[in-house]
PDB file of C-alpha atoms in Angstrom:
ATOM      1  CA  MET A 262     -25.467   8.029  14.196  1.00 65.00           C
ATOM      2  CA  SER A 263     -25.463   6.074  17.636  1.00 75.00           C
ATOM      3  CA  ASP A 264     -21.587   5.981  17.119  1.00 76.00           C
ATOM      4  CA  LEU A 265     -21.271  10.052  17.775  1.00 85.00           C
ATOM      5  CA  ALA A 266     -24.135  10.376  20.047  1.00 82.00           C
ATOM      6  CA  SER A 267     -24.313   7.675  22.776  1.00 82.00           C
ATOM      7  CA  PRO A 268     -21.078   9.381  24.488  1.00 82.00           C
ATOM      8  CA  PHE A 269     -22.480  12.212  24.686  1.00 83.00           C
ATOM      9  CA  VAL A 270     -26.054  10.861  25.973  1.00 83.00           C
ATOM     10  CA  VAL A 271     -24.333   8.801  29.101  1.00 83.00           C
ATOM     11  CA  VAL A 272     -21.908  11.794  29.971  1.00 83.00           C
ATOM     12  CA  ALA A 273     -25.078  14.140  30.284  1.00 83.00           C
ATOM     13  CA  ASP A 274     -26.467  11.360  32.376  1.00 81.00           C
ATOM     14  CA  ALA A 275     -29.460  10.891  30.428  1.00 74.00           C
ATOM     15  CA  ASP A 276     -30.459  14.845  30.000  1.00 81.00           C
ATOM     16  CA  GLU A 277     -31.879  14.769  26.686  1.00 84.00           C
ATOM     17  CA  ALA A 278     -31.483  18.246  25.945  1.00 90.00           C
ATOM     18  CA  ASP A 279     -27.604  18.603  27.139  1.00 86.00           C
ATOM     19  CA  ALA A 280     -26.963  15.366  25.367  1.00 86.00           C
ATOM     20  CA  PHE A 281     -28.653  16.861  21.784  1.00 88.00           C
ATOM     21  CA  TRP A 282     -26.757  20.223  21.649  1.00 89.00           C
ATOM     22  CA  CYS A 283     -23.559  18.222  22.737  1.00 84.00           C
ATOM     23  CA  PHE A 284     -23.979  15.894  19.620  1.00 84.00           C
ATOM     24  CA  ALA A 285     -25.402  18.882  17.036  1.00 88.00           C
ATOM     25  CA  SER A 286     -22.395  20.776  17.950  1.00 85.00           C
ATOM     26  CA  SER A 287     -20.078  17.523  17.401  1.00 83.00           C
ATOM     27  CA  MET A 288     -21.716  16.866  14.057  1.00 85.00           C
ATOM     28  CA  GLU A 289     -21.399  20.686  12.608  1.00 85.00           C
ATOM     29  CA  GLU A 290     -17.583  20.143  13.231  1.00 84.00           C
ATOM     30  CA  LEU A 291     -17.811  16.473  11.453  1.00 86.00           C
ATOM     31  CA  LYS A 292     -20.162  17.127   8.826  1.00 88.00           C
ATOM     32  CA  GLY A 293     -17.708  16.863   5.867  1.00 88.00           C
ATOM     33  CA  ASN A 294     -17.130  13.234   7.071  1.00 89.00           C
ATOM     34  CA  PHE A 295     -21.024  12.666   6.068  1.00 91.00           C
ATOM     35  CA  LEU A 296     -20.699  14.710   2.442  1.00 92.00           C
ATOM     36  CA  HIS A 297     -22.712  12.487  -0.069  1.00 91.00           C
ATOM     37  CA  ASP A 298     -19.924  12.611  -2.559  1.00 93.00           C
ATOM     38  CA  GLY A 299     -17.391  11.613  -0.041  1.00 92.00           C
ATOM     39  CA  SER A 300     -15.131  14.339  -0.663  1.00 93.00           C
ATOM     40  CA  GLY A 301     -14.917  15.448   3.322  1.00 92.00           C
ATOM     41  CA  MET A 302     -13.278  11.976   4.120  1.00 95.00           C
ATOM     42  CA  ARG A 303     -11.026  12.113   0.903  1.00 95.00           C
ATOM     43  CA  LEU A 304      -9.387  15.178   1.983  1.00 94.00           C
ATOM     44  CA  LYS A 305      -8.827  13.941   5.336  1.00 94.00           C
ATOM     45  CA  LEU A 306      -7.196  10.918   4.092  1.00 96.00           C
ATOM     46  CA  GLN A 307      -5.059  12.628   1.767  1.00 95.00           C
ATOM     47  CA  THR A 308      -4.261  15.391   4.308  1.00 95.00           C
ATOM     48  CA  MET A 309      -3.282  12.188   6.733  1.00 96.00           C
ATOM     49  CA  GLU A 310      -1.139  10.798   3.660  1.00 97.00           C
ATOM     50  CA  ARG A 311       0.911  13.656   3.411  1.00 96.00           C
ATOM     51  CA  LEU A 312       1.288  14.198   7.167  1.00 96.00           C
ATOM     52  CA  LEU A 313       2.621  10.641   7.163  1.00 97.00           C
ATOM     53  CA  GLN A 314       5.061  11.194   4.090  1.00 95.00           C
ATOM     54  CA  ARG A 315       6.114  14.464   5.907  1.00 94.00           C
ATOM     55  CA  MET A 316       6.520  12.505   9.488  1.00 96.00           C
ATOM     56  CA  ASP A 317       7.929   8.963   8.337  1.00 96.00           C
ATOM     57  CA  ALA A 318       8.891   9.021   4.954  1.00 96.00           C
ATOM     58  CA  GLY A 319      10.343   4.990   5.399  1.00 96.00           C
ATOM     59  CA  LEU A 320       6.274   3.934   6.556  1.00 97.00           C
ATOM     60  CA  HIS A 321       5.162   6.104   3.771  1.00 97.00           C
ATOM     61  CA  ALA A 322       7.126   4.061   0.933  1.00 97.00           C
ATOM     62  CA  HIS A 323       6.695   0.941   2.565  1.00 97.00           C
ATOM     63  CA  LEU A 324       2.560   1.285   2.538  1.00 97.00           C
ATOM     64  CA  ARG A 325       3.213   2.483  -1.620  1.00 96.00           C
ATOM     65  CA  GLY A 326       4.885  -0.659  -2.244  1.00 95.00           C
ATOM     66  CA  MET A 327       1.525  -2.173  -0.462  1.00 94.00           C
ATOM     67  CA  GLU A 328      -0.570  -0.011  -2.814  1.00 94.00           C
ATOM     68  CA  ALA A 329      -2.317   1.374   0.475  1.00 96.00           C
ATOM     69  CA  LEU A 330      -1.529   5.081   0.236  1.00 95.00           C
ATOM     70  CA  ASN A 331      -5.172   5.761   0.125  1.00 95.00           C
ATOM     71  CA  LEU A 332      -4.844   5.021   3.987  1.00 96.00           C
ATOM     72  CA  PHE A 333      -8.376   3.300   3.777  1.00 95.00           C
ATOM     73  CA  CYS A 334      -6.993   1.594   7.325  1.00 95.00           C
ATOM     74  CA  CYS A 335      -7.602   5.109   8.524  1.00 96.00           C
ATOM     75  CA  PHE A 336     -11.618   5.594   7.228  1.00 96.00           C
ATOM     76  CA  ARG A 337     -13.058   4.354  10.924  1.00 94.00           C
ATOM     77  CA  TRP A 338     -10.740   6.442  12.988  1.00 95.00           C
ATOM     78  CA  PHE A 339     -11.539   9.431  10.969  1.00 95.00           C
ATOM     79  CA  LEU A 340     -15.166   8.697  10.259  1.00 93.00           C
ATOM     80  CA  VAL A 341     -16.621   8.255  13.940  1.00 92.00           C
ATOM     81  CA  ARG A 342     -13.437   9.715  15.602  1.00 91.00           C
ATOM     82  CA  PHE A 343     -11.653   6.643  17.057  1.00 94.00           C
ATOM     83  CA  LYS A 344     -15.211   5.413  18.734  1.00 91.00           C
ATOM     84  CA  ARG A 345     -14.715   2.059  17.826  1.00 91.00           C
ATOM     85  CA  GLU A 346     -11.075   1.922  18.542  1.00 94.00           C
ATOM     86  CA  PHE A 347     -11.170   2.702  22.082  1.00 94.00           C
ATOM     87  CA  SER A 348     -12.887   1.527  25.205  1.00 91.00           C
ATOM     88  CA  PHE A 349     -16.008   3.457  26.010  1.00 90.00           C
ATOM     89  CA  ASP A 350     -14.353   5.301  28.889  1.00 91.00           C
ATOM     90  CA  ASP A 351     -10.763   5.784  26.832  1.00 94.00           C
ATOM     91  CA  VAL A 352     -13.078   7.098  23.994  1.00 92.00           C
ATOM     92  CA  CYS A 353     -14.461   9.931  25.977  1.00 91.00           C
ATOM     93  CA  ARG A 354     -10.804  10.550  27.375  1.00 93.00           C
ATOM     94  CA  VAL A 355     -10.010  11.109  23.641  1.00 93.00           C
ATOM     95  CA  TRP A 356     -12.491  13.069  22.456  1.00 91.00           C
ATOM     96  CA  GLU A 357     -12.173  15.332  25.276  1.00 90.00           C
ATOM     97  CA  VAL A 358      -8.732  16.109  24.628  1.00 91.00           C
ATOM     98  CA  MET A 359      -9.845  16.836  20.497  1.00 88.00           C
ATOM     99  CA  ARG A 360     -12.283  19.154  21.752  1.00 83.00           C
ATOM    100  CA  SER A 361     -10.092  20.668  24.237  1.00 83.00           C
ATOM    101  CA  GLY A 362      -8.239  22.807  21.438  1.00 78.00           C
ATOM    102  CA  TRP A 363      -4.958  22.353  23.104  1.00 75.00           C
ATOM    103  CA  ALA A 364      -3.437  21.391  19.897  1.00 75.00           C
ATOM    104  CA  GLY A 365      -6.242  23.004  17.646  1.00 71.00           C
ATOM    105  CA  ASP A 366      -8.824  21.344  15.939  1.00 74.00           C
ATOM    106  CA  GLU A 367      -7.108  18.598  13.954  1.00 86.00           C
ATOM    107  CA  PHE A 368      -5.328  16.517  16.584  1.00 92.00           C
ATOM    108  CA  GLU A 369      -6.871  13.297  15.228  1.00 93.00           C
ATOM    109  CA  TYR A 370      -4.460  13.282  12.657  1.00 95.00           C
ATOM    110  CA  PHE A 371      -1.933  13.183  15.400  1.00 96.00           C
ATOM    111  CA  VAL A 372      -4.010  10.269  16.985  1.00 96.00           C
ATOM    112  CA  ALA A 373      -3.984   8.368  14.138  1.00 97.00           C
ATOM    113  CA  LEU A 374      -0.393   8.923  13.355  1.00 97.00           C
ATOM    114  CA  ALA A 375       0.729   7.573  16.578  1.00 97.00           C
ATOM    115  CA  VAL A 376      -1.490   4.444  16.433  1.00 97.00           C
ATOM    116  CA  LEU A 377       0.602   3.909  12.824  1.00 97.00           C
ATOM    117  CA  ASP A 378       4.165   4.653  14.679  1.00 97.00           C
ATOM    118  CA  GLU A 379       2.875   2.207  17.432  1.00 96.00           C
ATOM    119  CA  HIS A 380       2.740  -0.170  15.177  1.00 97.00           C
ATOM    120  CA  ARG A 381       4.902   0.237  12.698  1.00 96.00           C
ATOM    121  CA  ASP A 382       7.259  -2.148  12.946  1.00 96.00           C
ATOM    122  CA  ALA A 383       4.643  -5.058  13.005  1.00 96.00           C
ATOM    123  CA  ILE A 384       3.920  -3.382   9.573  1.00 97.00           C
ATOM    124  CA  VAL A 385       6.690  -2.947   7.753  1.00 96.00           C
ATOM    125  CA  ARG A 386       8.248  -6.042   8.653  1.00 95.00           C
ATOM    126  CA  HIS A 387       4.847  -8.430   8.505  1.00 96.00           C
ATOM    127  CA  LEU A 388       2.555  -6.708   6.131  1.00 96.00           C
ATOM    128  CA  VAL A 389       2.861  -6.811   2.749  1.00 94.00           C
ATOM    129  CA  THR A 390      -0.568  -6.290   0.937  1.00 95.00           C
ATOM    130  CA  PHE A 391      -3.216  -3.909   1.272  1.00 95.00           C
ATOM    131  CA  ASP A 392      -6.065  -6.438   2.806  1.00 96.00           C
ATOM    132  CA  GLU A 393      -3.561  -7.257   5.058  1.00 96.00           C
ATOM    133  CA  LEU A 394      -3.166  -3.765   6.665  1.00 96.00           C
ATOM    134  CA  LEU A 395      -6.862  -3.339   6.647  1.00 95.00           C
ATOM    135  CA  LYS A 396      -7.525  -6.615   8.761  1.00 96.00           C
ATOM    136  CA  TYR A 397      -4.327  -5.876  11.240  1.00 96.00           C
ATOM    137  CA  THR A 398      -5.897  -2.426  11.799  1.00 96.00           C
ATOM    138  CA  ASN A 399      -9.491  -3.205  12.148  1.00 95.00           C
ATOM    139  CA  ASP A 400      -8.166  -5.980  14.819  1.00 95.00           C
ATOM    140  CA  LEU A 401      -6.749  -3.201  16.784  1.00 95.00           C
ATOM    141  CA  ALA A 402     -10.463  -2.302  17.793  1.00 94.00           C
ATOM    142  CA  ASN A 403     -10.651  -1.941  22.145  1.00 92.00           C
ATOM    143  CA  THR A 404      -6.940  -3.226  22.077  1.00 93.00           C
ATOM    144  CA  ILE A 405      -5.333   0.454  21.842  1.00 94.00           C
ATOM    145  CA  PRO A 406      -3.989   2.040  24.891  1.00 95.00           C
ATOM    146  CA  VAL A 407      -5.224   5.615  25.415  1.00 95.00           C
ATOM    147  CA  ALA A 408      -2.724   6.851  27.658  1.00 95.00           C
ATOM    148  CA  PRO A 409       0.182   6.101  25.681  1.00 96.00           C
ATOM    149  CA  THR A 410      -1.403   7.083  22.614  1.00 96.00           C
ATOM    150  CA  LEU A 411      -2.297  10.337  23.562  1.00 95.00           C
ATOM    151  CA  GLU A 412       1.413  10.742  24.998  1.00 95.00           C
ATOM    152  CA  ALA A 413       2.463   9.736  21.531  1.00 96.00           C
ATOM    153  CA  ALA A 414       0.413  11.984  19.653  1.00 95.00           C
ATOM    154  CA  GLU A 415       1.096  15.121  21.703  1.00 94.00           C
ATOM    155  CA  LEU A 416       5.256  14.344  21.035  1.00 95.00           C
ATOM    156  CA  LEU A 417       4.256  14.100  17.308  1.00 95.00           C
ATOM    157  CA  TYR A 418       2.313  16.866  16.838  1.00 93.00           C
ATOM    158  CA  LEU A 419       5.375  18.992  18.793  1.00 92.00           C
ATOM    159  CA  ARG A 420       8.062  17.516  16.562  1.00 93.00           C
ATOM    160  CA  PHE A 421       5.668  18.357  13.329  1.00 93.00           C
ATOM    161  CA  ARG A 422       5.553  22.022  14.938  1.00 90.00           C
ATOM    162  CA  VAL A 423       9.433  22.446  15.175  1.00 91.00           C
ATOM    163  CA  ARG A 424       9.643  20.884  11.680  1.00 91.00           C
ATOM    164  CA  ALA A 425       7.153  23.325  10.360  1.00 91.00           C
ATOM    165  CA  ALA A 426       9.304  26.096  12.155  1.00 91.00           C
ATOM    166  CA  SER A 427      12.769  24.807  10.803  1.00 90.00           C
ATOM    167  CA  LEU A 428      11.455  25.709   7.409  1.00 89.00           C
ATOM    168  CA  GLY A 429      10.052  28.898   8.142  1.00 85.00           C
ATOM    169  CA  ALA A 430       6.601  27.941   8.230  1.00 82.00           C
ATOM    170  CA  LEU A 431       5.918  29.165  11.626  1.00 73.00           C
ATOM    171  CA  PRO A 432       7.632  31.141  14.397  1.00 67.00           C
ATOM    172  CA  VAL A 433       9.518  29.188  17.669  1.00 66.00           C
ATOM    173  CA  VAL A 434       8.784  29.618  21.072  1.00 54.00           C
ATOM    174  CA  VAL A 435      10.355  27.059  24.163  1.00 52.00           C
ATOM    175  CA  PRO A 436       7.276  24.235  24.162  1.00 51.00           C
ATOM    176  CA  PRO A 437       5.381  23.403  26.941  1.00 54.00           C
ATOM    177  CA  SER A 438       6.368  19.990  29.107  1.00 52.00           C
ATOM    178  CA  ALA A 439       5.074  17.166  27.614  1.00 50.00           C
ATOM    179  CA  GLY A 440       2.303  15.321  29.149  1.00 56.00           C
ATOM    180  CA  ALA A 441      -0.469  18.007  28.524  1.00 56.00           C
ATOM    181  CA  ALA A 442      -2.391  16.384  26.321  1.00 61.00           C
ATOM    182  CA  THR A 443      -2.662  13.000  28.164  1.00 58.00           C
ATOM    183  CA  GLY A 444      -4.464  14.856  31.139  1.00 56.00           C
ATOM    184  CA  ASP A 445      -2.250  12.774  33.847  1.00 55.00           C
ATOM    185  CA  GLY A 446       1.001  13.125  35.416  1.00 47.00           C
ATOM    186  CA  ASP A 447       2.935  15.945  36.872  1.00 45.00           C
ATOM    187  CA  GLY A 448       3.540  17.587  33.724  1.00 42.00           C
ATOM    188  CA  ASP A 449       7.019  16.127  32.481  1.00 42.00           C
ATOM    189  CA  GLY A 450       5.928  13.545  30.186  1.00 41.00           C
ATOM    190  CA  ASP A 451       7.922  10.822  29.523  1.00 43.00           C
ATOM    191  CA  SER A 452      10.945  10.896  26.863  1.00 42.00           C
ATOM    192  CA  ASP A 453      10.045   9.144  23.417  1.00 47.00           C
ATOM    193  CA  ALA A 454      12.197   6.290  24.336  1.00 48.00           C
ATOM    194  CA  ALA A 455       9.739   5.637  27.063  1.00 45.00           C
ATOM    195  CA  VAL A 456       6.809   6.132  24.414  1.00 43.00           C
ATOM    196  CA  ARG A 457       8.800   3.903  22.183  1.00 49.00           C
ATOM    197  CA  SER A 458       9.618   1.014  24.629  1.00 47.00           C
ATOM    198  CA  ARG A 459       5.531   0.475  25.190  1.00 45.00           C
ATOM    199  CA  ARG A 460       5.117  -0.368  21.415  1.00 47.00           C
ATOM    200  CA  ARG A 461       3.582  -3.328  20.839  1.00 41.00           C
ATOM    201  CA  GLY A 462       6.120  -5.859  19.191  1.00 39.00           C
ATOM    202  CA  ARG A 463       8.894  -3.424  19.675  1.00 41.00           C
ATOM    203  CA  ALA A 464      12.077  -5.595  19.028  1.00 38.00           C
ATOM    204  CA  ASP A 465      15.554  -4.209  19.883  1.00 37.00           C
ATOM    205  CA  ASP A 466      15.721  -0.769  18.390  1.00 37.00           C
ATOM    206  CA  SER A 467      19.135  -1.586  16.256  1.00 35.00           C
ATOM    207  CA  GLU A 468      17.068  -4.125  14.420  1.00 37.00           C
ATOM    208  CA  VAL A 469      14.188  -1.752  13.435  1.00 36.00           C
ATOM    209  CA  PRO A 470      14.171   0.274  10.329  1.00 41.00           C
ATOM    210  CA  SER A 471      15.048   3.882  10.990  1.00 43.00           C
ATOM    211  CA  GLY A 472      12.620   6.747  10.568  1.00 52.00           C
ATOM    212  CA  ASN A 473      10.274   6.295  12.887  1.00 59.00           C
ATOM    213  CA  ALA A 474       8.060   9.106  13.681  1.00 59.00           C
ATOM    214  CA  THR A 475       8.662   9.764  17.543  1.00 53.00           C
ATOM    215  CA  ASP A 476      12.504   9.524  17.233  1.00 51.00           C
ATOM    216  CA  LYS A 477      13.328  12.789  18.839  1.00 49.00           C
ATOM    217  CA  VAL A 478      11.817  15.081  21.003  1.00 45.00           C
ATOM    218  CA  PRO A 479      11.327  18.235  20.141  1.00 46.00           C
ATOM    219  CA  THR A 480      12.875  21.299  21.595  1.00 47.00           C
ATOM    220  CA  ALA A 481      10.994  24.718  20.588  1.00 48.00           C
ATOM    221  CA  VAL A 482       7.418  24.819  18.646  1.00 46.00           C
ATOM    222  CA  PRO A 483       5.572  27.592  17.059  1.00 43.00           C
ATOM    223  CA  SER A 484       4.452  30.335  18.668  1.00 40.00           C
ATOM    224  CA  ALA A 485       0.285  30.868  18.862  1.00 36.00           C
ATOM    225  CA  SER A 486       1.064  34.230  17.924  1.00 34.00           C
ATOM    226  CA  GLY A 487       1.958  33.007  13.913  1.00 39.00           C
ATOM    227  CA  GLY A 488      -1.097  34.337  12.294  1.00 39.00           C
ATOM    228  CA  ALA A 489      -3.140  31.550   9.839  1.00 40.00           C
ATOM    229  CA  GLY A 490      -1.820  28.151  10.484  1.00 44.00           C
ATOM    230  CA  LEU A 491      -0.962  26.217  13.384  1.00 50.00           C
ATOM    231  CA  ALA A 492      -2.290  27.192  16.799  1.00 50.00           C
ATOM    232  CA  GLY A 493       0.031  27.427  19.723  1.00 47.00           C
ATOM    233  CA  PRO A 494      -0.545  24.870  22.429  1.00 42.00           C
ATOM    234  CA  SER A 495      -3.133  25.879  24.380  1.00 39.00           C
ATOM    235  CA  ARG A 496      -5.997  26.719  22.249  1.00 43.00           C
ATOM    236  CA  GLY A 497      -7.042  27.860  18.700  1.00 43.00           C
ATOM    237  CA  GLY A 498      -7.501  26.224  15.360  1.00 46.00           C
ATOM    238  CA  ILE A 499      -4.958  24.319  13.518  1.00 55.00           C
ATOM    239  CA  ARG A 500      -4.663  23.988   9.552  1.00 84.00           C
ATOM    240  CA  LEU A 501      -2.763  21.383   8.810  1.00 89.00           C
ATOM    241  CA  LEU A 502      -3.422  21.126   5.056  1.00 89.00           C
ATOM    242  CA  GLU A 503      -2.323  24.933   4.961  1.00 90.00           C
ATOM    243  CA  VAL A 504       1.049  24.142   7.091  1.00 91.00           C
ATOM    244  CA  LEU A 505       1.691  21.468   4.679  1.00 92.00           C
ATOM    245  CA  ASP A 506       1.455  23.281   1.769  1.00 92.00           C
ATOM    246  CA  ARG A 507       3.932  25.818   3.553  1.00 92.00           C
ATOM    247  CA  MET A 508       6.300  23.603   3.891  1.00 92.00           C
ATOM    248  CA  ALA A 509       6.371  21.809   0.859  1.00 92.00           C
ATOM    249  CA  ALA A 510       6.776  25.506  -0.703  1.00 92.00           C
ATOM    250  CA  ALA A 511       9.226  26.084   1.319  1.00 91.00           C
ATOM    251  CA  GLU A 512      11.223  23.112   0.533  1.00 91.00           C
ATOM    252  CA  ALA A 513      11.147  23.894  -3.104  1.00 93.00           C
ATOM    253  CA  GLU A 514      12.224  27.477  -2.767  1.00 91.00           C
ATOM    254  CA  ALA A 515      15.318  26.383  -1.370  1.00 90.00           C
ATOM    255  CA  ARG A 516      15.974  23.659  -3.783  1.00 91.00           C
ATOM    256  CA  ALA A 517      15.616  26.005  -6.453  1.00 92.00           C
ATOM    257  CA  ALA A 518      18.107  28.425  -4.356  1.00 91.00           C
ATOM    258  CA  ALA A 519      20.222  25.356  -4.190  1.00 90.00           C
ATOM    259  CA  ALA A 520      20.382  24.717  -7.693  1.00 89.00           C
ATOM    260  CA  ALA A 521      20.789  28.522  -8.805  1.00 88.00           C
ATOM    261  CA  ALA A 522      24.027  28.492  -6.386  1.00 87.00           C
ATOM    262  CA  ALA A 523      25.163  25.510  -7.880  1.00 86.00           C
ATOM    263  CA  ALA A 524      24.427  27.084 -11.438  1.00 84.00           C
ATOM    264  CA  ASP A 525      26.308  29.996 -10.637  1.00 80.00           C
ATOM    265  CA  ALA A 526      29.409  28.174  -9.088  1.00 80.00           C
ATOM    266  CA  GLY A 527      29.765  26.415 -11.823  1.00 75.00           C
ATOM    267  CA  ARG A 528      30.161  29.866 -14.631  1.00 75.00           C
ATOM    268  CA  GLY A 529      32.447  31.003 -11.711  1.00 70.00           C
ATOM    269  CA  GLY A 530      34.432  27.913 -12.304  1.00 66.00           C
ATOM    270  CA  LYS A 531      34.518  28.287 -15.811  1.00 66.00           C
ATOM    271  CA  LYS A 532      35.492  32.043 -16.053  1.00 65.00           C
ATOM    272  CA  ALA A 533      38.399  31.244 -13.661  1.00 62.00           C
ATOM    273  CA  GLN A 534      39.920  28.569 -15.731  1.00 61.00           C
TER     274      GLN A 534
END
């Protein structure tokens, strides 16, 4: 518990009462991580796996070949909310963004996705076993740059919202300016190309397998008035798993409709003959 309590003690300037209630609030939010049967963490890793499949099918396929789709490489990230992955000051900043409600209550998934996307090329090109992946991600501790990671996570979040909207899972509005989640800059944000250029180990883009999660800057995001599901960019509670279910259902319905249309066209052709 010291991983989760220490930032509150420091930020509260050793005021034990304030630190306690901040810690208690945080534990109420994270209590699913510490269930005896492990069901809370399993659900988080399963949700992360579905998000990765949706956002980067190429990396998802590579991890399947490595027998690493359990995503145990992300276990520590979610368990203590990246406390051991960033420096102390940086983790306070990450937690502040997560607790702000800017992108709902499950922005941690997009931070994790941003870290994987940052190291996608190294994973795809050089790692072939589960043990190699686990060692690689564990060795990232205290080396992850906070501003580019939050910026990339914001872009991934916005892009996911666009994809959800394109499938009819959410309504669409004009997005806020990029950079809102990082807490610095003039609000214009950097382009995805700028984010990608900061990735560790990045070679020439022509040599990199396609399908990176931040390939395109989104042009629209769902509205906050969309009811259940993803919240607006300013506040609210994101229910990521529910939105993923909606997207899968919409795709299944579209495939069924396309198959029915093809069958009708085939029958029409036979009648014409």
